[in-house]
XYZ file of C-alpha atoms in Angstrom:
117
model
C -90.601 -5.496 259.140
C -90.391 -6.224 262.886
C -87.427 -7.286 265.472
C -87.002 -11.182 265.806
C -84.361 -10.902 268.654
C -81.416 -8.841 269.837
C -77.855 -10.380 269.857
C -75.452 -9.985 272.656
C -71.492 -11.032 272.005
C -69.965 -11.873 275.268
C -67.279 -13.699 276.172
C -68.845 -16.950 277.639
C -72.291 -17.613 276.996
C -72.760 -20.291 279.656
C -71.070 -18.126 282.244
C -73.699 -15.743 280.963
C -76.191 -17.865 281.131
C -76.159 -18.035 284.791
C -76.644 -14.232 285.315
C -79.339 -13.943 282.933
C -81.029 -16.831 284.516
C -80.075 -16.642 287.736
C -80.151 -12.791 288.254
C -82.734 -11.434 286.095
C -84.858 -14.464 286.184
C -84.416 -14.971 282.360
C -86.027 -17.903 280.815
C -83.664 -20.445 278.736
C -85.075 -21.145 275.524
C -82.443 -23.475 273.841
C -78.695 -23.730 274.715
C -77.040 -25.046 271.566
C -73.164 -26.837 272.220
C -71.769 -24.271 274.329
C -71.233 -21.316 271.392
C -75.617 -19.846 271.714
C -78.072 -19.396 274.677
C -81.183 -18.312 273.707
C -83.094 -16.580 276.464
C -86.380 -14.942 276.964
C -87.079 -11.665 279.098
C -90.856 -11.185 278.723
C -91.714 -10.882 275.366
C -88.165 -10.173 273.830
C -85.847 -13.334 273.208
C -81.704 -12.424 273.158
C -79.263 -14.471 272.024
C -76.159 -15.163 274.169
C -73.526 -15.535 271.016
C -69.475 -15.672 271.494
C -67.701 -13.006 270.665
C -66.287 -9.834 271.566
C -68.326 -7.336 273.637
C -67.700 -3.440 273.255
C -65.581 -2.230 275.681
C -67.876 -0.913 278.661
C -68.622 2.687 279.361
C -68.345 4.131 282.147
C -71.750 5.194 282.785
C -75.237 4.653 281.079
C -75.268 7.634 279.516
C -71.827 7.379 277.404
C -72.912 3.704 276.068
C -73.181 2.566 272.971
C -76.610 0.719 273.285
C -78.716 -0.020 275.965
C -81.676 -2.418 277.309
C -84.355 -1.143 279.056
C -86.614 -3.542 281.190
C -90.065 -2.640 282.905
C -91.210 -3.920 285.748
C -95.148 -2.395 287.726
C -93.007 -2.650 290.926
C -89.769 -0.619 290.842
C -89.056 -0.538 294.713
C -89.980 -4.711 295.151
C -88.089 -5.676 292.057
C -84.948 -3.792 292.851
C -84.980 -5.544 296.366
C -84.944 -8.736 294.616
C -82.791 -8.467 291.851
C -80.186 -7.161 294.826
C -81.450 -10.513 297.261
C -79.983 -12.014 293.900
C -76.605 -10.140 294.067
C -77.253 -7.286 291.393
C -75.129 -4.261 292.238
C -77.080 -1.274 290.620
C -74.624 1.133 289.610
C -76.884 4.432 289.593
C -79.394 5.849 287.876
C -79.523 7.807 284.643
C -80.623 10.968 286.299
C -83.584 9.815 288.308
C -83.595 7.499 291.451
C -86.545 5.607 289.374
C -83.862 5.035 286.492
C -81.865 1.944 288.189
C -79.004 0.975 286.314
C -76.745 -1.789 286.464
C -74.637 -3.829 283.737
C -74.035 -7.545 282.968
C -70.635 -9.587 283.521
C -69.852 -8.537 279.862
C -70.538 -4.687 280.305
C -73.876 -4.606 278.700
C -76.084 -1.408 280.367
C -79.468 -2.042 281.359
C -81.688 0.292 282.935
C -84.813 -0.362 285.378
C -87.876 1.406 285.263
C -91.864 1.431 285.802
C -93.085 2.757 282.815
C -95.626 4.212 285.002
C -93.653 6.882 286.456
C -91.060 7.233 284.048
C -91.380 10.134 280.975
């Protein structure tokens, strides 16, 4: 058994389209109609589906779920992801744990795997 993708309900999948792509520098796959977005972030494909997301936490830590994405170059990603109007929101304990959420209250955290344990 293996993972094919991870869903994501939100409440506009175009609308979220634009973060993903625009933000994070996600990679459209397909867009069918205007219901599914399929995106790509590295290896891992998500699917932007309609529905209802859970209502957000407050902070990381009291979430239901969260993505985690890597990146060799915590400081130089950070300052790009902000030149592309990301607001991190804190960290989750450590200043190299970066989190932030998406316009549907979806937590993410940023990290190098390099210096994270």
């Amino acid at each position: 058994m293996r993972v094919g993708h991870l869903e994501l309900f939100v409440r506009d999948p175009l609308a979220s389209r634009a973060f993903y792509e625009d933000v994070l520098g996600a990679e459209v796959v397909a867009v069918q109609g205007d219901q599914f977005v399929w995106i790509k972030l590295g290896d891992v494909e998500l699917l932007l589906r309609p529905g209802a997301p859970t209502p957000p936490a407050a902070a990381y830590g009291d979430a239901a779920s969260g993505i985690v994405l890597y990146t060799d170059q915590l400081p130089d990603t950070a300052r790009e992801l902000r030149s592309r109007g990301l607001s991190f929101l804190g960290t989750d304990g450590s200043d190299d744990c970066l989190t932030f959420t998406d316009p549907d209250g979806h937590w993410f955290m940023l990290v190098d795997p390099a210096h994270h344990t």
